[in-house]
């Protein structure tokens, strides 16, 4: 393959860099890494990976805390033609055993504290182990420090794999989504345009880098536009508000926004230097959107994507950012809503399965050809598993995951409809509606409601408030009032945890 057709994401990211001294990343503890440094470090690390046996197409798995070296590892893997496989830091050895066995990486990088346990798993597939700690140091950087910075980026075709990200797998086995160089590059370039990124942007990067949001959306978009990012290990509302004085963009999950709203320092003044607040990975409550606007004068821009598809839709940069909606299909992305049973396309405003097609959509699930086939339509649309609708103005709305649909007495009940009713009641922060086994109805509609501290919210009160507003078959059979809902690190409500917690309530 000659250089002219090299579609390696690394080449596309950094080719034509005119000023290597430009700042790319700064960290909370004062490191400053220029674009030139980043490329040089990626060269050193790519040399180490190749020395450890990584060949084009080989997987490099990483379970490490967030650090600049962790990001360099991603860039170095891609540069060497390898396939980057980031793993959630919360995964236990038992879970890692599956991922490492399934992906058969050539190299596994982990925190020094886990080297022994992970070493045993890596040995089963003949993988070499390197370490990287939370400060970005370990055997990998020790070796990289001694390696040459020069490295010829391995040419790759547009459809060659750049990364495999395992989906969170709340039902069944976690699946490895295969993402190509062009999937990642094309989506970032689209987003830069859509969100008006320029080299003057400074992104507050407080997301983890094992997930599509922090790794691809945040990092690739920043690097492609020659902007800079401030790397923070985690969400720290006080620190983020301080940084807003010199930053321009925040990308967050909804929890970021609810937590920041709890901080009395959040105001029009403290956010006046910012140009854009973006939210995704889980639904941003319409109330949070409104409250944010009232406090800061900024309308949060909500977008919708998933590991398998990168970003699909976004509220507009100019034009109305509608609370509770995820916006329009991005340029080049087709979105349609179909009847889950017949696969026929539905009319505007009708709720059904969201399907997407475009250069952003992944290449399939790693070593699961049948699963891959069953999730694509014959005309190439990917069946997202999300239920939603497109309204008369073309905005896409998400109603929930298909698997969250409750079927009670043979009737389909969309949890979102009931949640919206409950959320509008005084004293209610939010709610989650689930279906749990019920002897008569198959599934019983069940509401778990979070109340504001000290508010008078009760089962009887919620049921009374819903009476007459919902068809009988949609009425919750039980309502539980709690202090908070279980969420994962990306801010998603874990309905599987709730279903498990309440599974016996109608059958005991
Ligand atoms: P993940 O693969 O972890 O990024 O999860 C993708 C899923 O998160 C999607 O299929 C949606 O169910 C959900 N999701 C992402 N963004 C949004 C959003 N803005 N609103 C509602 N759900 C979202």
PDB file of C-alpha atoms and ligand atoms in Angstrom, residues 167-168 211-213 279-284 302-308 311 325-326 384-386 398 400-401 488 490 492, ligand 1:
ATOM      1  CA  UNK A 167     -20.099  -2.719  25.163  1.00  0.00           C
ATOM      2  CA  UNK A 168     -21.210  -2.462  28.762  1.00  0.00           C
ATOM      3  CA  UNK A 211     -15.158   4.801  26.799  1.00  0.00           C
ATOM      4  CA  UNK A 212     -16.095   6.207  23.382  1.00  0.00           C
ATOM      5  CA  UNK A 213     -17.115   9.577  24.853  1.00  0.00           C
ATOM      6  CA  UNK A 279     -23.986  16.299  27.129  1.00  0.00           C
ATOM      7  CA  UNK A 280     -24.368  12.687  26.103  1.00  0.00           C
ATOM      8  CA  UNK A 281     -24.062   8.972  26.950  1.00  0.00           C
ATOM      9  CA  UNK A 282     -27.317   9.033  28.923  1.00  0.00           C
ATOM     10  CA  UNK A 283     -30.493  11.125  28.845  1.00  0.00           C
ATOM     11  CA  UNK A 284     -30.200  14.666  30.190  1.00  0.00           C
ATOM     12  CA  UNK A 302     -27.322  17.251  23.876  1.00  0.00           C
ATOM     13  CA  UNK A 303     -26.152  14.643  21.404  1.00  0.00           C
ATOM     14  CA  UNK A 304     -26.742  10.910  20.981  1.00  0.00           C
ATOM     15  CA  UNK A 305     -24.293   8.197  20.157  1.00  0.00           C
ATOM     16  CA  UNK A 306     -23.185   4.759  21.165  1.00  0.00           C
ATOM     17  CA  UNK A 307     -20.035   2.655  21.212  1.00  0.00           C
ATOM     18  CA  UNK A 308     -21.053   0.863  18.015  1.00  0.00           C
ATOM     19  CA  UNK A 311     -22.144   9.961  17.305  1.00  0.00           C
ATOM     20  CA  UNK A 325     -34.389  15.818  22.451  1.00  0.00           C
ATOM     21  CA  UNK A 326     -31.116  14.592  20.968  1.00  0.00           C
ATOM     22  CA  UNK A 384     -29.497   0.464  17.746  1.00  0.00           C
ATOM     23  CA  UNK A 385     -31.743  -1.122  20.360  1.00  0.00           C
ATOM     24  CA  UNK A 386     -32.912   2.368  21.328  1.00  0.00           C
ATOM     25  CA  UNK A 398     -35.079   8.742  22.710  1.00  0.00           C
ATOM     26  CA  UNK A 400     -35.508   4.250  26.208  1.00  0.00           C
ATOM     27  CA  UNK A 401     -33.670   1.060  25.460  1.00  0.00           C
ATOM     28  CA  UNK A 488     -22.713   3.508  36.200  1.00  0.00           C
ATOM     29  CA  UNK A 490     -21.138   7.082  32.397  1.00  0.00           C
ATOM     30  CA  UNK A 492     -26.556   5.665  32.916  1.00  0.00           C
TER      31      UNK A 492
HETATM   32  P1  LIG B   1     -22.554   3.501  25.107  1.00  0.00           P
HETATM   33  O1  LIG B   1     -22.324   2.471  24.078  1.00  0.00           O
HETATM   34  O2  LIG B   1     -22.024   3.142  26.455  1.00  0.00           O
HETATM   35  O3  LIG B   1     -22.072   4.860  24.680  1.00  0.00           O
HETATM   36  O4  LIG B   1     -24.126   3.618  25.319  1.00  0.00           O
HETATM   37  C1  LIG B   1     -24.935   3.982  24.253  1.00  0.00           C
HETATM   38  C2  LIG B   1     -26.338   4.160  24.715  1.00  0.00           C
HETATM   39  O5  LIG B   1     -26.444   5.264  25.615  1.00  0.00           O
HETATM   40  C3  LIG B   1     -27.276   4.495  23.584  1.00  0.00           C
HETATM   41  O6  LIG B   1     -27.646   3.342  22.854  1.00  0.00           O
HETATM   42  C4  LIG B   1     -28.419   5.154  24.329  1.00  0.00           C
HETATM   43  O7  LIG B   1     -29.267   4.177  24.905  1.00  0.00           O
HETATM   44  C5  LIG B   1     -27.710   5.889  25.445  1.00  0.00           C
HETATM   45  N1  LIG B   1     -27.504   7.294  25.122  1.00  0.00           N
HETATM   46  C6  LIG B   1     -26.414   7.901  24.622  1.00  0.00           C
HETATM   47  N2  LIG B   1     -26.609   9.225  24.477  1.00  0.00           N
HETATM   48  C7  LIG B   1     -27.875   9.467  24.889  1.00  0.00           C
HETATM   49  C8  LIG B   1     -28.691  10.638  25.007  1.00  0.00           C
HETATM   50  N3  LIG B   1     -28.232  11.844  24.691  1.00  0.00           N
HETATM   51  N4  LIG B   1     -29.944  10.471  25.481  1.00  0.00           N
HETATM   52  C9  LIG B   1     -30.417   9.269  25.825  1.00  0.00           C
HETATM   53  N5  LIG B   1     -29.706   8.139  25.748  1.00  0.00           N
HETATM   54  C10 LIG B   1     -28.447   8.231  25.297  1.00  0.00           C
END
